[in-house]
Amino acid sequence: MTFGTDLKDQVPSILDYLGEGIASLAQFRAFIKEKSHIEREYAQKLESLTKKYKPNIKQQQKDEWSSEDNVNTGTTSAAWTQLLEQTSRIAKNRIAVADQMNQTVVDTLRDVIGRKEELRKKQTMFYQKLKNERDKTFSEKDKGKQLYDDACSEIENLKTKLAKTNDQEKIQKQLETAYLECDNKKNVYLLAIDVANAERAKYFEQDLPALADQLEELDAERIECLRNILKQYIHIETKSLSNIQQCHNDTLNFVEKLDPVIESGIFTRKALDMDSNERAANVTFSFMPWNGGTNAAETIIDRDAHLVTNDAAVIFLNNKLIKNRKRYDALEEEVSKKSTELNQLASLVTSIQNKETADYDKQKEKLLDLITDLTLVSTEQVKVKSEIDLIIQHIGDDGLRAQNHDFKSSSFTIPTTCDYCNNTIWGLSNKGFTCRACGFNCHAKCEMKVAPNCSKTKGQVNPQPISISRSQSKATFQGSPNQSTLIPPSEPTFTPSSTNSNSAFLSPKLPSSSIYEEQPTNDEEHADIRCLYSYDAQNEDELSIQEGDTLITIEPDDGSGWIKARRGHCVGLVPATYVEHLLETVVAIYDFEASNPEELHLKEGDIVTVIKKDDSGWWEGSLNGKVGIFPANYVQ
């Protein structure tokens, strides 16, 4: 019967029990110290002292050790009671040994109590660390649940707006983004659930039993120290007072019976009758679907407890898998190193025969510190492994063999285009990432969405493969977020880039040949877009193009993914992702004084090359080799 086996979920009670045991050492020390002073006066004073303690001890036994049978009578309690009885009988003979008792018993107990109490405090802090780490993980799970619910609610709000608004395209875009964010938040929530379950299992099946056994060992050492000190005390009494040798022999018989196994067994039997405050060991977390909000009866609830594995979600999961794998390898190395150190230190502690020395307690303290560190690191390893296993279970481990980007954190003092979302990254406080290998730039929020297709060549940034969730701007979702019907049918055809079911990307299907009948015209000097790929028209509304063609924009992309353009006398629709916009120049019609280094200083008549436009009222451009932003209403 051990604490780790029978009382693994009652660590607080064990800590209290251990504290009471150390307090009993302090009580014994106080008794001897006071006794030595009183012995210098009169035997009557010593007799009064024993009478003073006897009622308290009897009351303590009544409260803590009494039972209908004698099985719960502690060896410590019995020895202590016998000691007081003998003290009363030999009170008049104790003055001669007062000084020796102070040196041998009182001072030794002071050192032992200090060391044991320090170890108990460290174990208490260790337990709190374990509990706080567990509670933190459970809180992350609950936070993930709340974020997932909020994302689901946002989708329903957008659906309501979509039914009422005239700006269908804008709301539709927002709805698509909301679906993507909802999928990611669901995945994060599911991962958090798995992490919480993994940590819960380790917490109750490994950490708490190990801690309980350590506390039992510490309590056994306390009792052994008490036994040895009591032996010394009795030895002094025996040598100094031969006339009461028999009295001390009677007391020694009780002292020799001090047994940590009996003491822990008594406490275990009593503790098993108590109600445990912690029942969380029996709880297993599972996915809780969103409740549907205020319109639950009319809302289609996503009850799928599996990770979302659409194209965009697989990119996110693969990136997380890559990060977790690196973290797991680092933790594995750290666990191996600390385990070796632990074995060596444990052997050293075991080899120390005298467990009352300061050296033993010092080495034991180091051992407990190392156990604490190793336990926390192994807990982190379990959490990371649970995410890795769950991701691989759903999408496999192909992502570990991809051409991953080597991102580093960056600040962008000059406005820079995010190579993922094509929006601007700008400002010292607006952190982003840059790939060390190829120079790919992205927002911090876009990092986990970037496909692992690094060119490994400096300056050669591979374009992001077209993802279903990003390119199909007119997708209409029905049912769960993983089901969709895509329109219009006249858009370019895309095929999976890999036959693997875990492929996260779609790439343009380029025709092997195309008919190109139109001849170049003088409009080329007014062209504002250039073709990146060749494309054969699929119907009479579309325009066939070849790589390198320059076109004039008739109608820009309205969110459908198509641009209406003209080449020569031919006008038609071309895929927006197949072309790039050429630089445009504008003329300043007013003077503009820059208020910070990120703005351009304009004078009327200056010609500015436009790099990027947006709806904020500020454009990005270049003037005399300097790149910055300027107000759009100051130019034409």
XYZ file of C-alpha atoms in Angstrom:
636
model
C 0.000 0.000 0.000
C 1.629 3.230 -1.170
C 0.567 6.841 -1.555
C 1.208 6.761 -5.317
C -1.037 3.728 -5.785
C -3.859 4.448 -3.366
C -3.783 8.229 -2.823
C -2.635 9.612 -6.167
C -5.523 12.101 -6.298
C -5.114 13.284 -2.690
C -1.809 15.135 -2.927
C -3.103 18.164 -0.940
C -4.036 15.849 1.948
C -0.634 14.167 1.748
C 1.101 17.556 1.850
C -0.944 18.502 4.918
C -0.079 15.185 6.513
C 3.602 15.735 5.780
C 3.372 19.253 7.217
C 1.813 17.874 10.382
C 4.621 15.340 10.616
C 7.265 18.061 10.364
C 5.278 20.115 12.853
C 5.448 17.149 15.224
C 9.259 17.352 15.002
C 9.041 21.021 15.909
C 6.744 20.156 18.785
C 9.196 17.568 20.058
C 12.083 20.033 19.744
C 10.136 22.682 21.648
C 9.399 20.163 24.337
C 13.048 19.161 24.811
C 14.230 22.770 24.768
C 11.726 23.839 27.354
C 12.440 20.729 29.364
C 16.164 21.479 29.516
C 15.478 24.919 30.956
C 13.069 23.656 33.539
C 15.462 20.901 34.629
C 17.821 23.620 35.840
C 15.298 24.738 38.383
C 13.317 22.191 40.307
C 12.049 18.739 39.745
C 8.636 20.161 40.414
C 8.991 22.375 37.350
C 9.710 19.327 35.201
C 6.723 17.517 36.633
C 4.559 20.532 35.852
C 5.858 20.475 32.296
C 4.854 16.857 31.731
C 1.423 17.607 33.162
C 1.193 20.585 30.812
C 1.792 18.412 27.737
C -0.065 15.285 28.756
C -3.593 16.716 28.440
C -2.788 18.142 25.011
C -1.297 14.899 23.801
C -4.292 12.903 25.064
C -6.645 15.255 23.331
C -4.581 14.944 20.144
C -4.760 11.168 20.301
C -8.506 11.356 20.844
C -8.970 13.598 17.834
C -6.512 11.990 15.421
C -5.667 8.435 16.423
C -8.533 6.944 18.422
C -10.396 4.006 16.903
C -12.662 1.171 17.986
C -9.689 -1.134 17.495
C -5.987 -0.464 17.917
C -5.079 -0.688 14.256
C -5.023 3.094 13.953
C -2.724 3.670 16.952
C 0.365 5.350 15.532
C 3.864 4.330 16.552
C 4.822 7.987 16.875
C 1.905 8.682 19.171
C 2.644 5.665 21.348
C 6.310 6.582 21.718
C 5.464 10.173 22.510
C 2.990 9.195 25.237
C 5.432 6.787 26.841
C 8.137 9.424 26.759
C 6.032 11.865 28.746
C 5.199 9.249 31.355
C 8.851 8.415 31.927
C 9.785 12.082 32.043
C 7.424 12.575 34.929
C 9.161 9.777 36.860
C 12.700 11.050 36.382
C 12.082 14.783 36.703
C 14.378 15.216 39.719
C 17.377 13.632 37.934
C 17.479 15.725 34.763
C 19.426 18.895 35.643
C 22.856 17.327 34.952
C 22.097 16.522 31.338
C 20.354 19.778 30.336
C 23.293 21.184 28.355
C 23.969 17.914 26.534
C 20.336 17.640 25.492
C 20.426 21.136 24.028
C 23.452 20.333 21.882
C 22.475 16.845 20.747
C 18.709 17.059 20.399
C 17.478 20.629 20.136
C 20.059 21.929 17.654
C 19.937 18.799 15.488
C 16.167 18.927 15.315
C 16.297 22.572 14.282
C 18.485 21.733 11.278
C 16.454 18.666 10.308
C 13.149 20.529 10.565
C 14.480 23.363 8.404
C 15.698 21.019 5.679
C 12.603 18.820 5.662
C 10.271 21.820 5.623
C 12.189 23.304 2.680
C 11.797 20.049 0.770
C 8.083 19.966 1.601
C 7.668 23.529 0.322
C 9.419 22.645 -2.926
C 7.119 19.671 -3.410
C 4.132 21.911 -2.697
C 5.332 24.393 -5.335
C 5.892 21.508 -7.743
C 2.324 20.326 -7.221
C 1.020 23.844 -7.807
C 3.061 24.079 -11.019
C 1.589 20.806 -12.243
C -1.919 21.874 -11.304
C -1.513 25.350 -12.822
C -0.137 23.855 -16.042
C -3.097 21.486 -16.184
C -5.567 24.293 -15.483
C -3.873 26.456 -18.111
C -4.293 23.710 -20.697
C -7.942 23.241 -19.700
C -8.405 27.024 -19.984
C -6.896 26.963 -23.488
C -9.418 24.296 -24.382
C -12.273 26.430 -23.080
C -10.880 29.483 -24.859
C -10.689 27.487 -28.081
C -14.318 26.491 -27.577
C -15.352 30.138 -27.138
C -13.422 31.250 -30.222
C -15.002 28.461 -32.233
C -18.487 29.421 -31.038
C -17.817 33.060 -31.889
C -16.673 32.067 -35.384
C -19.820 30.001 -35.915
C -21.949 32.883 -34.694
C -20.155 35.250 -37.069
C -21.026 32.967 -39.991
C -24.688 33.035 -39.051
C -24.608 36.818 -38.728
C -23.071 37.118 -42.189
C -25.678 34.754 -43.595
C -28.370 36.999 -42.163
C -26.690 40.067 -43.657
C -26.338 38.290 -46.991
C -30.080 37.764 -47.140
C -30.785 41.415 -46.414
C -28.027 43.430 -48.079
C -27.723 44.622 -51.646
C -23.948 44.333 -51.566
C -23.968 40.572 -52.107
C -20.377 40.261 -53.291
C -18.833 42.013 -50.307
C -20.807 39.993 -47.783
C -20.099 36.806 -49.750
C -16.355 37.481 -49.482
C -16.690 38.098 -45.780
C -18.674 34.878 -45.437
C -15.978 32.879 -47.214
C -13.323 34.347 -44.962
C -15.495 33.576 -41.928
C -15.815 29.939 -43.035
C -12.043 29.667 -43.362
C -11.465 31.227 -39.947
C -14.167 28.992 -38.450
C -12.439 25.889 -39.816
C -9.107 26.971 -38.371
C -10.648 27.817 -35.002
C -12.391 24.459 -34.966
C -9.086 22.735 -35.634
C -7.408 24.727 -32.877
C -10.272 23.784 -30.544
C -10.024 20.086 -31.428
C -6.263 20.180 -30.967
C -6.758 21.872 -27.597
C -9.186 19.111 -26.590
C -6.680 16.426 -27.513
C -3.897 18.255 -25.678
C -6.098 18.636 -22.589
C -6.941 14.921 -22.615
C -3.301 13.967 -23.060
C -2.144 16.231 -20.254
C -5.018 15.105 -18.019
C -4.020 11.457 -18.481
C -0.367 12.169 -17.741
C -1.280 14.379 -14.788
C -3.339 11.726 -13.031
C -1.586 8.554 -14.195
C 2.060 9.641 -14.006
C 2.698 12.990 -12.345
C 0.462 12.733 -9.269
C 1.417 9.101 -8.428
C 5.110 9.977 -8.762
C 4.679 13.066 -6.588
C 2.711 11.100 -3.987
C 5.491 8.488 -3.806
C 8.085 11.239 -3.378
C 6.067 12.707 -0.520
C 5.749 9.281 1.096
C 9.517 8.855 0.828
C 10.074 12.289 2.360
C 7.734 11.441 5.232
C 9.542 8.154 5.784
C 12.823 10.046 6.016
C 11.250 12.395 8.560
C 10.165 9.488 10.699
C 13.581 7.860 10.402
C 15.200 11.126 11.499
C 12.824 11.316 14.441
C 13.645 7.752 15.373
C 17.389 8.361 15.300
C 17.153 11.611 17.270
C 14.965 9.959 19.838
C 17.566 7.210 20.112
C 20.230 9.812 20.814
C 18.047 11.483 23.378
C 17.361 8.219 25.135
C 21.039 7.293 24.947
C 21.956 10.497 26.801
C 19.357 9.797 29.408
C 20.566 6.212 29.803
C 24.220 7.099 30.215
C 23.593 9.948 32.629
C 20.974 8.387 34.825
C 21.802 4.772 35.493
C 19.375 4.742 38.351
C 16.477 5.147 35.953
C 17.929 2.911 33.236
C 14.924 0.688 33.271
C 12.604 3.642 32.705
C 14.479 4.630 29.607
C 14.558 1.048 28.363
C 10.800 1.007 28.553
C 10.649 4.218 26.542
C 13.201 2.894 24.061
C 11.016 -0.092 23.336
C 8.348 2.261 22.055
C 10.833 4.367 20.134
C 12.214 1.312 18.331
C 8.730 0.581 17.124
C 8.585 3.812 15.137
C 7.808 2.611 11.626
C 7.095 4.782 8.559
C 5.197 1.897 6.956
C 2.776 1.723 9.873
C 2.432 5.502 9.982
C 1.720 5.785 6.257
C -0.654 2.822 6.459
C -2.645 4.512 9.217
C -2.841 7.740 7.267
C -3.785 5.872 4.099
C -6.666 4.068 5.803
C -7.935 7.336 7.243
C -7.512 9.193 3.975
C -9.393 6.522 2.022
C -12.418 7.309 4.168
C -12.287 10.975 3.155
C -13.993 12.477 0.128
C -11.490 13.538 -2.487
C -11.693 17.139 -3.635
C -10.445 16.258 -7.102
C -12.458 13.983 -9.372
C -11.104 15.376 -12.613
C -9.160 12.167 -13.251
C -12.400 10.562 -14.412
C -13.189 13.307 -16.931
C -12.450 12.850 -20.643
C -12.845 15.883 -22.859
C -14.669 15.650 -26.168
C -15.727 17.966 -28.956
C -18.739 20.144 -28.118
C -20.463 21.505 -31.243
C -21.662 25.062 -31.386
C -25.181 25.270 -29.965
C -26.549 27.184 -32.957
C -27.035 30.487 -31.157
C -30.403 32.198 -31.037
C -31.619 30.451 -34.205
C -30.559 26.961 -33.186
C -33.689 25.354 -34.634
C -32.955 26.748 -38.093
C -29.173 26.427 -38.006
C -27.220 23.534 -39.479
C -24.848 22.477 -36.698
C -21.381 21.149 -37.481
C -21.209 18.019 -35.316
C -18.171 16.490 -36.985
C -15.586 15.798 -34.271
C -12.750 15.357 -36.774
C -10.203 17.916 -37.903
C -11.242 19.966 -40.930
C -9.189 18.747 -43.888
C -10.121 20.962 -46.798
C -7.292 22.434 -48.878
C -6.716 25.593 -46.852
C -7.052 23.749 -43.541
C -4.497 21.108 -44.600
C -1.965 23.873 -45.303
C -2.568 25.226 -41.795
C -2.314 21.742 -40.262
C 0.853 20.859 -42.195
C 2.523 24.071 -41.044
C 1.514 23.283 -37.471
C 2.784 19.722 -37.916
C 6.173 21.033 -39.076
C 6.464 23.409 -36.120
C 5.376 20.734 -33.649
C 7.814 18.192 -35.054
C 10.748 20.577 -34.562
C 9.544 21.322 -31.049
C 9.089 17.616 -30.269
C 12.628 16.742 -31.408
C 14.046 19.490 -29.188
C 12.000 18.252 -26.221
C 13.040 14.647 -26.903
C 16.692 15.647 -26.703
C 16.083 17.608 -23.506
C 14.185 14.702 -21.894
C 16.989 12.288 -22.781
C 19.604 14.595 -21.301
C 17.674 15.206 -18.090
C 16.859 11.487 -17.716
C 20.566 10.658 -17.791
C 21.265 13.326 -15.189
C 18.380 12.017 -13.071
C 19.705 8.443 -13.051
C 23.177 9.599 -12.055
C 21.896 11.849 -9.273
C 19.484 9.178 -7.991
C 22.386 6.732 -7.688
C 24.378 9.334 -5.772
C 21.512 9.982 -3.341
C 21.008 6.255 -2.769
C 24.700 5.791 -1.991
C 24.583 8.235 0.949
C 24.115 6.082 4.048
C 23.543 8.788 6.653
C 20.294 10.465 5.680
C 20.483 13.018 8.509
C 23.446 14.878 6.996
C 23.214 18.207 5.215
C 24.916 16.670 2.178
C 22.110 14.128 1.782
C 19.399 16.783 1.952
C 21.338 18.988 -0.483
C 21.641 16.183 -3.032
C 18.022 15.160 -2.449
C 16.937 18.752 -3.109
C 18.853 18.710 -6.408
C 17.182 15.419 -7.285
C 13.706 16.807 -6.607
C 14.491 19.925 -8.667
C 15.590 17.720 -11.556
C 12.446 15.585 -11.250
C 10.385 18.776 -11.365
C 12.126 19.992 -14.525
C 11.903 16.597 -16.221
C 8.223 16.216 -15.378
C 7.329 19.620 -16.814
C 9.373 19.006 -19.978
C 7.814 15.575 -20.477
C 4.361 17.113 -19.993
C 5.107 19.598 -22.760
C 6.330 16.692 -24.904
C 3.065 14.801 -24.359
C 1.071 17.877 -25.375
C 3.097 18.396 -28.560
C 2.960 14.690 -29.455
C -0.813 14.615 -29.032
C -1.156 17.351 -31.662
C 1.308 15.601 -34.006
C -0.516 12.268 -33.704
C -3.944 13.816 -34.270
C -2.790 15.764 -37.334
C -1.013 12.748 -38.886
C -4.069 10.595 -38.154
C -6.180 12.952 -40.282
C -3.839 14.114 -43.079
C -0.752 11.933 -42.913
C 2.850 13.129 -42.628
C 3.498 14.331 -46.195
C 3.894 17.878 -44.878
C 7.119 16.884 -43.086
C 8.734 16.199 -46.473
C 7.592 19.429 -48.174
C 9.832 22.350 -49.194
C 9.212 24.311 -46.032
C 9.890 28.022 -45.682
C 12.501 29.081 -43.134
C 10.684 32.091 -41.684
C 12.233 34.729 -39.433
C 10.435 37.616 -37.730
C 10.784 40.928 -39.588
C 9.717 44.565 -39.353
C 8.803 46.426 -42.538
C 9.689 50.134 -42.465
C 8.953 50.315 -46.206
C 5.501 49.167 -47.343
C 5.861 45.604 -48.619
C 3.319 43.370 -50.311
C 2.411 40.165 -48.504
C 3.169 37.324 -50.928
C 0.190 35.389 -49.565
C -2.738 37.813 -49.359
C -1.277 40.621 -51.531
C -2.079 43.232 -48.863
C 0.521 45.658 -47.547
C 2.778 44.930 -44.565
C 3.988 48.208 -43.130
C 5.165 49.731 -39.860
C 7.588 48.883 -37.066
C 4.781 47.571 -34.881
C 3.244 45.530 -37.686
C 5.434 42.443 -37.492
C 5.668 39.903 -40.264
C 7.878 37.070 -41.482
C 10.511 36.710 -44.198
C 11.807 33.389 -45.501
C 15.583 33.199 -45.114
C 15.856 30.891 -48.103
C 13.732 32.546 -50.822
C 12.682 35.931 -49.407
C 8.941 35.182 -49.192
C 7.205 37.961 -47.146
C 3.959 37.565 -45.252
C 1.932 38.915 -42.338
C 2.260 37.155 -39.010
C -1.400 36.167 -39.355
C -0.709 34.641 -42.793
C 2.291 32.514 -41.778
C 0.317 29.365 -40.975
C -1.677 29.676 -44.219
C 1.380 29.781 -46.521
C 1.887 26.655 -48.620
C 5.256 24.908 -48.068
C 6.631 25.453 -51.594
C 9.893 27.307 -50.923
C 12.186 27.556 -53.958
C 15.271 27.485 -51.703
C 16.705 30.127 -54.041
C 17.269 33.682 -52.816
C 15.016 36.123 -54.651
C 12.953 33.419 -56.339
C 9.541 33.480 -54.673
C 7.230 30.766 -55.919
C 3.625 31.944 -56.327
C 1.171 30.498 -53.865
C -0.808 27.608 -55.393
C -4.447 28.581 -55.831
C -6.489 27.261 -52.939
C -10.198 26.505 -53.252
C -10.917 28.667 -50.246
C -9.055 31.673 -51.720
C -9.543 31.574 -55.480
C -13.181 30.691 -55.902
C -14.626 34.069 -55.049
C -18.190 33.130 -55.888
C -18.295 29.901 -53.862
C -21.638 29.281 -52.218
C -21.496 27.127 -49.073
C -24.325 24.844 -48.087
C -24.621 22.633 -45.023
C -21.348 22.240 -43.150
C -18.315 24.440 -43.866
C -16.650 21.526 -45.635
C -19.367 21.316 -48.346
C -19.519 23.817 -51.188
C -20.828 24.357 -54.689
C -18.601 26.557 -56.850
C -19.802 29.022 -59.531
C -19.526 30.269 -62.223
C -18.800 27.203 -64.358
C -17.018 29.337 -66.936
C -14.026 29.972 -64.652
C -10.627 28.376 -65.442
C -10.318 24.668 -64.715
C -8.094 23.674 -61.788
C -6.806 20.202 -60.962
C -5.186 18.794 -57.801
C -1.429 19.128 -57.848
C -1.031 15.687 -56.304
C -3.002 12.456 -56.278
C -2.371 12.246 -52.568
C -5.589 12.824 -50.636
C -3.670 15.073 -48.278
C -2.731 17.548 -51.011
C -3.459 21.074 -49.900
C -2.951 22.887 -53.159
C -4.560 23.435 -56.576
C -2.512 24.647 -59.533
C -3.549 26.180 -62.860
C -4.133 23.694 -65.637
C -2.122 25.096 -68.519
C -3.100 23.979 -72.045
C -0.426 22.361 -74.166
C -1.275 24.587 -77.123
C -3.579 27.472 -77.974
C -4.879 29.221 -81.080
C -3.665 32.788 -81.234
C -5.145 34.698 -84.122
C -5.091 38.354 -83.089
C -2.239 40.562 -84.259
C -0.449 43.147 -82.111
C -1.837 46.678 -82.312
C -0.700 50.129 -81.380
C -2.748 49.852 -78.172
C 0.248 48.084 -76.632
C 1.676 51.372 -75.437
C -1.480 51.932 -73.351
C -1.631 48.387 -71.970
C -1.901 48.143 -68.182
C -1.784 44.352 -67.599
C 0.538 41.561 -68.756
C -0.368 37.853 -69.161
C 1.522 35.458 -66.881
C 0.080 32.269 -68.417
C -1.525 31.208 -71.671
C -5.255 30.500 -71.639
C -7.667 29.148 -74.270
C -11.141 30.675 -74.233
C -13.795 28.164 -73.150
C -16.733 30.110 -74.628
C -17.439 33.163 -76.776
C -17.417 35.559 -73.779
C -13.791 34.757 -72.976
C -10.553 35.953 -74.567
C -7.715 33.620 -75.530
C -4.311 34.867 -74.352
C -0.688 33.801 -74.457
C 2.051 34.302 -71.907
C 3.617 37.749 -72.342
C 0.598 39.392 -74.021
C -0.244 42.934 -72.893
C -3.884 43.920 -72.513
C -5.981 46.986 -71.762
C -8.414 46.702 -68.842
C -12.032 47.382 -69.784
C -13.597 46.311 -66.475
C -11.491 45.354 -63.411
C -12.030 42.250 -61.305
C -15.300 42.757 -59.402
C -14.595 39.856 -57.059
C -15.623 37.136 -59.514
C -12.017 36.299 -60.422
C -12.388 37.630 -64.010
C -11.181 40.793 -65.759
C -12.757 42.193 -68.930
C -9.880 43.234 -71.215
C -9.073 44.163 -74.816
C -6.241 43.086 -77.072
C -6.370 44.731 -80.453
C -9.986 44.561 -81.595
C -10.813 41.525 -79.453
C -12.597 41.996 -76.130
C -13.406 39.275 -73.587
C -12.981 37.877 -70.086
C -9.622 36.578 -68.804
C -8.820 34.957 -65.425
C -7.580 37.581 -62.954
C -5.007 35.149 -61.560
C -3.439 34.725 -65.015
C -2.347 38.363 -65.360
C -0.351 41.007 -63.500
C -0.928 44.742 -63.464
C 1.724 46.977 -64.980
C 2.896 50.070 -63.154
C 0.799 53.200 -63.489
C 1.998 56.818 -63.234
C 0.059 59.757 -61.816
C 0.734 63.515 -61.652
C 0.615 65.506 -58.402
C -1.946 68.339 -58.654
C -1.198 69.754 -55.181
C 1.820 70.128 -52.935
C 1.980 67.663 -50.042
C 4.335 67.965 -47.059
C 5.362 64.569 -45.638
C 4.765 64.320 -41.868
C 6.908 61.200 -41.301
C 9.625 59.185 -43.140
C 7.052 56.741 -44.514
C 5.288 59.435 -46.588
C 6.369 60.947 -49.932
C 6.972 64.700 -50.217
C 5.054 65.905 -53.320
C 5.232 69.075 -55.356
C 2.694 70.032 -57.983
C 3.677 68.438 -61.277
C 5.678 65.544 -59.767
C 5.194 62.252 -61.625
C 4.702 59.333 -59.231
C 4.860 55.668 -60.182
C 1.968 53.857 -58.464
C 2.956 50.592 -56.781
C -0.259 49.727 -54.956
C -3.758 51.149 -54.550
C -6.355 50.473 -51.862
C -9.545 51.984 -50.462
C -7.915 53.703 -47.483
C -7.336 56.965 -49.371
C -3.565 56.424 -49.384
C -1.605 54.872 -52.248
C 1.894 53.436 -52.304
C 4.274 54.796 -54.911
C 7.817 55.683 -55.941
C 9.230 59.179 -56.558
C 12.882 59.846 -57.417
C 13.852 56.397 -56.164
C 12.071 56.738 -52.809
C 9.144 54.453 -51.968
C 6.395 55.708 -49.675
C 2.708 56.516 -49.383
C 0.788 59.608 -50.476
C -2.855 60.835 -50.457
C -4.756 59.572 -53.491
C -6.777 62.786 -53.833
C -3.589 64.841 -54.398
C -2.887 63.207 -57.803
C -4.620 62.481 -61.080
